[in-house]
Amino acid sequence: MNLRIQLLLILFFAGSLSVYAQSQQRPNIIFMMADDHAYQAISAYQDHLIETPNIDRLAREGMLFTNASVTNSICAPSRATILTGKHTHIHGKIDNRFPFDTTNVTFPQILQEAGYQTAMFGKLHFGNNPKGVDEFMILPGQGHYYGPDFITPRGDTIIKGYTTDIITDLTIDWLDGQRDPDKPFMLMYLHKAPHREWFPPERYFREYTQKTFPEPANLFDDYEGRGTAAKTAEMSILKDMNWAGDSKLYPEVVDCLGLTEPMVWGKRALTETLARMTEAERKAWDEVYAPISINFLARYPEMDERELLKWRYQRYMQDYLACIAAVDENVGRLLDYLDENGLTENTIVVYTSDQGFYLGEHGWFDKRFIYEESFRTPLLVRWPGVVEPGSRSTEMVQNLDFAQTLLEAAGLTPPDDMQGESLLPLLKGEPEKWDRDAVYYHYYEYPAIHMVKRHYGIVTKDYKLVHFYYDIDEWELYDRKKDPHEMTNVYNDPAYADVVKELKEKLAELRKKYKDSEELDQKYIELYKE
Ligand code: SGN
Ligand code: CA
């Protein structure tokens, strides 16, 4: 063999060896996220509403975070925070309306540049296409539950079937057919479910419409002891849900009873989804939901407000939880695929939601508030060989931390201007290396649907201090240990004067640290008026 050929051979083997070594060392990443999935509806957190055996598997084989939260409890801003590792006021996606500023650098872009194969399937909700992914098939806007449209790099397409199943099919097909075994991959698996208006697939609506669920203790909350914001929000299950769109009454029944939809699109939300169903899907739907409507028609005249709220809560839970049953089943399919294809050991799996959700607490649905159930978000991480199976962390982590965590897990140094903290010390079982004792929150989308006023605040393990501003100027303080359901604002209680003083100072420090300010609050008020 002449010298040149020898040299070429050496270079060739060295090259393929290093690619092999890299793909062995660098973990694959599957980032699973559902839309509006409340931690109360994951049995690893609480099992009084639903069993989610597949998501729970991640808790058994990985780490469950009991104190994970978002920086702004609404879809698109939360997703922008996850992708950029920055607070809302820095990445600029303050609400669901403005398109995402694509000059922001996202963690998938960095992973792609570093040699990861990247893909995204499901709901993004940005008003533009994702950067930094080799392949994507995303739902336009909020997307549809049945027969959904997809945006792809090759143009738009409609796929028959049920969204949660389809998003999983696309994901598994990509792993099966397009994955490059010489590269590590980062896959974003993003469910639309269980977002409003909660349309489950037949196999689960048949089962869940037969169930009765326990009510939260504060379902009949009258908001006494709290400020204006809780009293004026429009997210009451009793008053602000649509009869057709949300409670799934047939429009004829809504009209016959003289009920009005709080939202003009209430009836359309139902009829448009039904119109996307195949004949068989529609037949199954009618078999189950027509009797519910007929039953309600007969009962309604006798029902007082209390009974109506109870009925609407059950209807809500039946559909919402049935959507989650399908998400859990599909998570199981994907985990099985990893097992069967030898991918489990070298893949980090994250399960989370874009925020929490009210499941009747305070009489509410929806999110937006810094109050507990929407502020907290589920977070489970499995990483064989690194994360101790069955471990738990009670530290105050946020969706702000995901980008840095995943970049560091891939062996990369995150950019300096990302604002979170890598969760690696926690994942590795070294909580002594973690020193955060407070997190910052800021919500903007007001005035808008659900009328949750603009607010920012600081949350520690013990307290939550909130400032509502714009058309009011009110402060609230909650004692998280003594009052976990946040029923009493103790801001004006003299016993808490020192706590208020100390937290206000800390809040000012956090605003400074994260580069938020009154000027920015004002800028985003002006921008929003345009
Ligand atoms: C829709 C929903 C709202 C929800 C927003 C934002 N109404 O407008 O209830 O708060 O989306 O949700 S609906 O009747 O159209 O379903 S988010 O998850 O995208 O932030
Ligand atoms: Ca959401």
XYZ file of C-alpha atoms and ligand atoms in Angstrom:
551
model
C 0.000 0.000 0.000
C 1.488 3.326 -0.902
C 1.878 6.067 1.640
C -0.911 8.219 0.267
C -3.498 5.451 0.482
C -2.285 4.553 3.963
C -2.687 8.160 5.060
C -6.152 8.402 3.525
C -7.207 5.211 5.276
C -5.936 6.470 8.621
C -7.801 9.754 8.173
C -10.953 7.932 7.112
C -10.960 5.609 10.132
C -10.013 8.374 12.535
C -12.889 10.465 11.162
C -15.524 7.768 11.426
C -14.231 6.761 14.849
C -14.617 10.294 16.135
C -18.148 10.562 14.703
C -18.903 7.225 16.354
C -17.409 8.350 19.649
C -19.324 11.614 19.543
C -22.664 9.995 18.870
C -21.920 7.553 21.690
C -21.086 10.277 24.162
C -23.436 13.057 23.286
C -26.910 12.183 24.480
C -29.953 12.339 22.262
C -32.680 14.655 23.543
C -36.436 14.241 23.303
C -38.264 17.298 24.549
C -41.901 16.323 25.119
C -44.341 19.101 25.829
C -48.110 19.145 26.075
C -50.217 22.292 25.857
C -51.942 23.334 29.094
C -51.195 20.064 30.894
C -51.765 20.747 34.613
C -49.532 18.881 37.078
C -52.779 18.010 38.921
C -53.526 15.737 35.962
C -50.342 13.617 36.144
C -50.603 10.779 38.626
C -46.898 11.032 39.538
C -47.926 14.403 41.086
C -51.516 13.734 42.170
C -53.584 10.676 41.438
C -57.101 11.731 42.385
C -58.078 12.765 38.834
C -56.325 10.439 36.395
C -53.764 7.654 36.083
C -50.961 8.484 33.633
C -48.808 5.345 33.785
C -46.558 6.269 30.855
C -45.686 9.766 31.989
C -45.258 8.341 35.490
C -42.675 5.960 34.075
C -40.434 8.998 33.557
C -40.794 9.810 37.261
C -39.975 6.230 38.225
C -36.959 6.106 35.951
C -35.909 9.735 36.343
C -36.453 12.901 38.359
C -39.733 14.650 39.198
C -39.542 18.384 39.915
C -42.194 19.439 42.438
C -41.478 23.153 42.280
C -41.059 23.856 38.565
C -42.683 27.022 37.243
C -42.964 29.254 34.195
C -41.893 32.880 33.850
C -45.149 33.897 32.095
C -48.097 31.529 32.085
C -49.227 31.651 28.483
C -48.407 29.589 25.448
C -46.257 31.453 22.943
C -44.280 33.547 25.472
C -43.530 30.373 27.423
C -42.349 28.547 24.304
C -40.147 31.511 23.393
C -38.614 31.407 26.898
C -37.979 27.681 26.578
C -36.251 28.078 23.209
C -34.192 31.186 24.031
C -33.467 30.788 27.758
C -34.612 34.377 28.269
C -37.418 36.169 30.077
C -40.350 37.546 28.062
C -39.184 41.183 28.167
C -35.862 40.157 26.579
C -37.035 37.818 23.783
C -39.954 40.176 23.178
C -42.721 37.582 22.671
C -44.948 39.167 25.292
C -48.204 37.538 24.214
C -49.815 35.138 21.772
C -50.465 37.782 19.124
C -47.115 39.189 18.009
C -44.971 36.909 15.827
C -41.764 35.597 17.421
C -38.680 37.697 16.612
C -36.583 35.156 14.719
C -33.356 37.105 15.256
C -33.420 35.514 18.734
C -30.985 32.603 19.046
C -32.688 29.353 20.127
C -31.151 26.240 21.653
C -32.130 23.992 18.680
C -30.112 26.314 16.402
C -27.062 25.920 18.624
C -27.462 22.147 18.796
C -27.887 21.947 15.028
C -24.709 23.943 14.461
C -22.911 21.628 16.880
C -23.805 18.609 14.758
C -27.109 17.459 16.234
C -29.811 16.249 13.894
C -32.917 18.222 14.871
C -36.659 17.931 14.266
C -39.937 19.343 15.566
C -43.444 17.848 15.386
C -46.693 19.328 16.711
C -47.650 22.706 18.111
C -45.278 25.676 18.055
C -47.679 28.651 17.970
C -45.189 31.314 16.863
C -46.703 32.835 13.730
C -43.561 31.738 11.854
C -41.593 28.568 11.166
C -38.978 27.181 13.545
C -35.298 27.867 12.997
C -32.602 25.340 13.755
C -34.560 22.219 12.832
C -33.690 19.928 9.918
C -37.289 18.746 9.669
C -40.589 20.041 11.014
C -44.305 19.428 10.699
C -46.181 21.931 12.823
C -49.805 22.874 13.394
C -50.805 26.339 12.228
C -51.623 28.511 15.286
C -53.578 26.530 17.874
C -54.104 23.627 15.457
C -57.044 21.222 15.189
C -57.892 18.069 17.129
C -59.408 16.194 14.191
C -58.113 16.021 10.610
C -55.445 18.650 11.368
C -53.578 20.868 8.892
C -49.778 20.803 9.103
C -47.188 23.294 7.912
C -44.084 21.547 6.555
C -40.958 22.721 4.694
C -42.585 21.174 1.612
C -45.866 23.072 1.901
C -49.107 22.576 3.818
C -50.933 19.291 4.180
C -54.004 17.860 5.926
C -53.774 14.519 7.723
C -56.875 12.513 8.605
C -57.169 11.193 12.140
C -56.660 12.430 15.695
C -53.949 15.020 16.333
C -52.283 13.406 19.352
C -51.922 10.106 17.487
C -50.722 11.820 14.302
C -48.036 13.894 16.059
C -46.711 10.640 17.548
C -46.841 8.830 14.186
C -44.843 11.641 12.564
C -42.305 11.546 15.387
C -41.848 7.781 15.269
C -41.721 7.789 11.456
C -38.944 10.360 11.589
C -36.962 8.332 14.121
C -37.484 5.230 12.047
C -36.840 6.569 8.576
C -34.862 9.782 8.756
C -32.653 9.513 11.826
C -28.956 9.610 11.038
C -27.377 6.996 13.323
C -24.017 8.788 13.089
C -25.374 11.896 14.783
C -27.054 12.554 18.103
C -30.564 13.946 17.695
C -32.744 16.536 19.392
C -36.419 16.009 18.830
C -39.241 18.311 19.922
C -42.474 16.342 20.387
C -45.123 18.986 21.060
C -48.736 18.063 21.705
C -51.691 20.297 21.034
C -53.730 18.442 23.636
C -55.101 19.121 26.200
C -55.645 22.716 25.000
C -59.149 24.185 24.929
C -61.658 23.141 23.531
C -60.739 19.617 24.693
C -61.871 17.234 21.956
C -60.869 13.671 22.910
C -60.682 10.646 20.607
C -63.526 8.138 20.628
C -61.671 5.480 22.636
C -61.393 7.912 25.549
C -64.580 9.977 25.324
C -66.634 6.796 25.583
C -64.870 5.974 28.831
C -64.419 9.425 30.401
C -67.979 10.710 29.875
C -69.009 7.897 32.254
C -66.723 9.127 35.039
C -67.302 11.512 37.945
C -64.341 13.445 39.313
C -63.682 14.883 42.777
C -64.159 18.652 43.036
C -61.391 20.936 44.279
C -62.070 22.434 47.734
C -62.273 25.977 46.339
C -64.491 25.285 43.312
C -67.088 27.700 44.762
C -64.552 30.450 45.542
C -66.102 33.920 45.960
C -62.697 35.707 45.803
C -63.197 37.374 49.182
C -59.868 38.138 50.807
C -58.206 38.837 47.484
C -57.761 41.914 45.300
C -59.412 43.171 42.131
C -57.521 40.920 39.696
C -59.040 37.623 40.865
C -62.511 39.192 41.015
C -62.421 40.641 37.503
C -60.750 37.763 35.644
C -63.029 36.074 33.122
C -62.165 32.407 33.448
C -65.034 31.064 35.471
C -66.224 27.581 34.566
C -69.759 28.707 35.372
C -69.835 32.033 33.528
C -67.059 32.199 30.953
C -67.082 28.799 29.309
C -68.913 28.365 26.046
C -71.928 26.065 26.192
C -71.342 24.514 22.775
C -67.598 25.041 22.309
C -66.575 23.984 25.811
C -69.419 22.040 27.430
C -70.164 20.371 24.056
C -73.909 21.024 24.028
C -75.385 20.914 20.553
C -76.082 24.453 19.229
C -79.786 23.562 18.875
C -79.928 22.838 22.619
C -78.086 26.055 23.443
C -80.647 28.005 21.391
C -83.618 26.084 22.724
C -82.612 26.935 26.311
C -81.985 30.567 25.417
C -78.329 30.358 26.565
C -75.762 32.796 25.183
C -72.176 31.918 24.379
C -69.756 34.182 26.278
C -67.487 34.114 23.204
C -68.881 34.836 19.753
C -67.077 31.811 18.347
C -68.527 29.444 20.952
C -70.825 27.470 18.663
C -68.396 27.658 15.761
C -65.691 26.064 17.889
C -67.867 22.966 18.128
C -69.321 22.886 14.630
C -65.978 23.476 12.916
C -64.358 20.604 14.781
C -67.281 18.291 14.054
C -66.999 19.253 10.373
C -63.372 18.034 10.321
C -64.354 14.559 11.521
C -64.756 11.583 9.220
C -68.233 10.078 8.999
C -67.300 7.316 11.442
C -65.770 9.765 13.926
C -68.862 11.953 13.738
C -71.163 8.976 14.272
C -69.263 7.927 17.385
C -69.338 11.509 18.675
C -73.114 11.766 18.236
C -73.678 8.435 19.955
C -72.024 9.737 23.104
C -72.638 13.494 23.104
C -76.236 13.649 21.825
C -77.586 11.890 24.954
C -75.587 14.323 27.126
C -77.278 17.255 25.403
C -80.732 15.680 25.648
C -80.225 14.907 29.300
C -79.154 18.467 30.012
C -82.145 19.861 28.137
C -84.422 18.005 30.549
C -82.483 18.854 33.700
C -81.593 22.488 33.091
C -84.873 24.100 34.277
C -84.430 22.528 37.732
C -80.752 23.416 38.161
C -79.531 26.245 40.401
C -76.122 27.927 39.926
C -74.409 25.500 42.255
C -75.663 22.478 40.372
C -74.842 24.099 37.054
C -71.267 24.730 38.126
C -70.976 21.129 39.335
C -72.305 19.861 36.015
C -70.026 22.108 33.969
C -67.011 21.078 36.079
C -67.709 17.389 35.384
C -68.169 18.040 31.663
C -64.898 19.973 31.605
C -62.941 17.298 33.467
C -64.366 14.475 31.361
C -63.134 16.019 28.102
C -59.904 17.558 29.413
C -58.779 14.353 31.128
C -59.794 12.166 28.191
C -57.472 14.282 26.017
C -54.699 13.625 28.533
C -55.360 9.886 28.518
C -54.543 9.965 24.791
C -51.388 12.019 25.405
C -50.242 9.542 28.047
C -50.929 6.565 25.782
C -48.909 8.180 22.990
C -46.019 9.048 25.296
C -46.004 5.318 26.056
C -45.801 4.480 22.350
C -42.781 6.731 21.934
C -41.042 5.358 25.046
C -41.673 1.829 23.759
C -40.117 2.770 20.437
C -36.987 3.959 22.251
C -36.840 0.668 24.196
C -37.299 -1.473 21.113
C -34.640 0.379 19.159
C -31.922 0.558 21.776
C -32.319 4.306 22.204
C -33.443 4.500 25.833
C -29.993 4.408 27.413
C -28.510 7.358 25.551
C -31.561 9.618 25.336
C -32.571 12.382 27.725
C -36.360 12.544 27.869
C -38.001 15.686 29.234
C -41.751 15.912 29.831
C -43.303 19.281 30.575
C -46.133 21.655 29.670
C -46.047 25.230 28.352
C -47.693 26.198 31.646
C -50.033 24.937 34.331
C -53.819 25.144 34.201
C -56.798 25.585 36.532
C -58.873 22.448 36.886
C -61.673 24.103 38.826
C -59.484 25.631 41.554
C -60.998 29.071 42.349
C -63.864 28.048 40.041
C -61.538 28.595 37.070
C -60.216 27.128 33.850
C -57.328 28.693 31.822
C -54.045 30.040 33.256
C -52.128 33.391 33.006
C -51.959 34.128 36.746
C -48.906 33.810 38.973
C -51.287 31.955 41.332
C -50.240 28.380 41.988
C -51.960 26.083 39.503
C -51.057 28.125 36.424
C -47.624 29.228 37.647
C -46.445 25.696 38.344
C -45.746 23.353 35.468
C -45.002 19.636 35.373
C -41.363 18.681 34.817
C -39.967 15.160 34.613
C -36.520 14.265 33.304
C -35.156 10.801 32.554
C -31.466 10.436 31.783
C -30.184 6.910 32.348
C -26.821 6.774 34.047
C -26.997 10.397 35.177
C -30.348 10.934 36.933
C -31.076 8.666 39.883
C -34.279 6.697 39.104
C -37.225 7.742 41.267
C -35.545 10.940 42.474
C -37.317 14.206 43.292
C -36.243 17.802 43.390
C -38.077 20.480 45.374
C -35.855 23.289 44.068
C -37.369 26.320 42.337
C -36.579 25.624 38.719
C -38.159 27.320 35.686
C -38.758 26.850 31.981
C -36.126 29.608 31.717
C -33.538 26.948 32.623
C -34.281 24.375 29.920
C -32.120 25.820 27.115
C -28.970 26.048 29.224
C -29.590 22.618 30.722
C -29.926 20.887 27.368
C -26.956 22.704 25.857
C -24.745 21.728 28.800
C -26.052 18.170 28.651
C -24.851 18.134 25.034
C -21.418 19.254 26.210
C -21.794 22.827 24.949
C -21.265 26.154 26.691
C -24.492 28.161 26.629
C -24.287 31.782 25.411
C -23.633 34.306 28.207
C -26.840 36.217 27.620
C -29.134 33.301 28.476
C -30.782 34.082 31.802
C -31.502 30.702 33.390
C -29.370 28.214 35.299
C -28.389 24.780 34.102
C -30.260 22.061 36.006
C -27.311 19.682 35.629
C -26.267 19.869 39.314
C -29.806 18.898 40.335
C -30.035 16.162 37.734
C -26.705 14.764 38.894
C -27.880 14.722 42.516
C -25.733 17.649 43.679
C -28.321 20.118 45.037
C -25.639 21.791 47.168
C -24.359 23.340 43.939
C -27.714 25.056 43.347
C -28.355 28.316 45.147
C -31.467 29.951 43.699
C -33.954 31.007 46.371
C -36.426 33.086 44.354
C -37.887 33.280 40.855
C -39.301 36.137 38.791
C -42.595 36.202 36.873
C -44.179 38.732 34.484
C -47.497 38.471 32.596
C -48.541 40.980 29.908
C -51.548 39.958 27.793
C -54.136 42.497 29.005
C -56.670 43.743 28.065
C -57.457 40.518 26.241
C -59.453 37.298 26.462
C -59.934 36.192 30.119
C -59.047 39.689 31.370
C -56.180 38.739 33.660
C -54.477 41.985 34.617
C -50.802 42.660 33.951
C -48.640 41.660 36.861
C -45.149 40.765 37.939
C -43.896 39.164 41.095
C -41.375 37.204 43.082
C -41.864 33.686 44.401
C -39.811 31.999 47.109
C -40.488 28.631 48.699
C -42.377 30.451 51.485
C -44.018 33.479 49.874
C -45.402 35.026 46.734
C -45.439 38.807 46.298
C -47.316 40.200 43.296
C -47.801 43.647 41.809
C -50.822 44.134 39.543
C -50.440 47.242 37.384
C -51.659 49.034 34.212
C -55.231 50.015 35.141
C -54.791 49.204 38.852
C -51.938 49.450 41.333
C -52.396 46.600 43.806
C -50.043 44.364 45.725
C -50.774 40.885 47.036
C -48.813 38.603 49.330
C -49.475 34.903 49.884
C -48.045 32.692 52.586
C -47.374 29.563 50.531
C -46.836 27.296 53.522
C -49.876 28.348 55.575
C -52.190 29.072 52.655
C -51.262 26.737 49.758
C -54.564 27.395 47.964
C -53.934 31.149 48.051
C -57.246 32.213 49.529
C -56.001 35.129 51.672
C -53.962 38.113 50.591
C -51.877 39.048 53.664
C -50.165 42.057 52.090
C -51.806 44.479 54.538
C -51.515 42.214 57.568
C -49.062 43.952 59.992
C -47.665 40.544 60.942
C -46.160 40.344 57.438
C -44.754 43.898 57.269
C -41.134 42.704 57.444
C -41.727 40.002 54.848
C -43.218 42.579 52.478
C -40.262 44.913 52.970
C -37.700 42.200 52.394
C -39.483 40.735 49.362
C -39.923 44.140 47.734
C -36.176 44.656 47.956
C -35.537 41.208 46.525
C -38.030 41.802 43.742
C -36.264 45.045 42.804
C -32.969 43.118 42.730
C -34.458 40.437 40.496
C -35.922 43.033 38.115
C -32.449 44.527 37.883
C -30.687 41.188 37.500
C -32.991 40.137 34.654
C -32.901 43.629 33.086
C -36.624 44.314 33.491
C -37.761 47.851 34.336
C -40.635 50.330 34.449
C -39.440 51.672 31.089
C -39.888 48.216 29.573
C -43.312 47.784 31.240
C -44.284 51.052 29.561
C -42.735 50.081 26.223
C -44.780 46.888 26.130
C -47.958 48.760 27.051
C -47.404 51.131 24.119
C -46.468 48.327 21.704
C -49.577 46.411 22.660
C -51.820 49.343 21.716
C -50.632 49.215 18.095
C -57.572 30.579 23.054
C -58.483 30.038 24.145
C -58.185 30.714 25.467
C -56.717 30.589 25.767
C -55.901 31.126 24.615
C -54.426 31.008 24.804
N -59.843 30.281 23.804
O -57.841 31.921 22.813
O -58.955 30.117 26.473
O -56.384 31.294 26.929
O -56.239 30.411 23.449
O -54.049 29.679 24.989
S -60.552 29.353 22.713
O -61.983 29.427 22.942
O -60.185 29.883 21.405
O -60.023 28.028 22.868
S -52.551 29.349 24.743
O -52.284 28.011 25.296
O -52.344 29.370 23.324
O -51.790 30.373 25.431
Ca -50.693 26.577 26.522
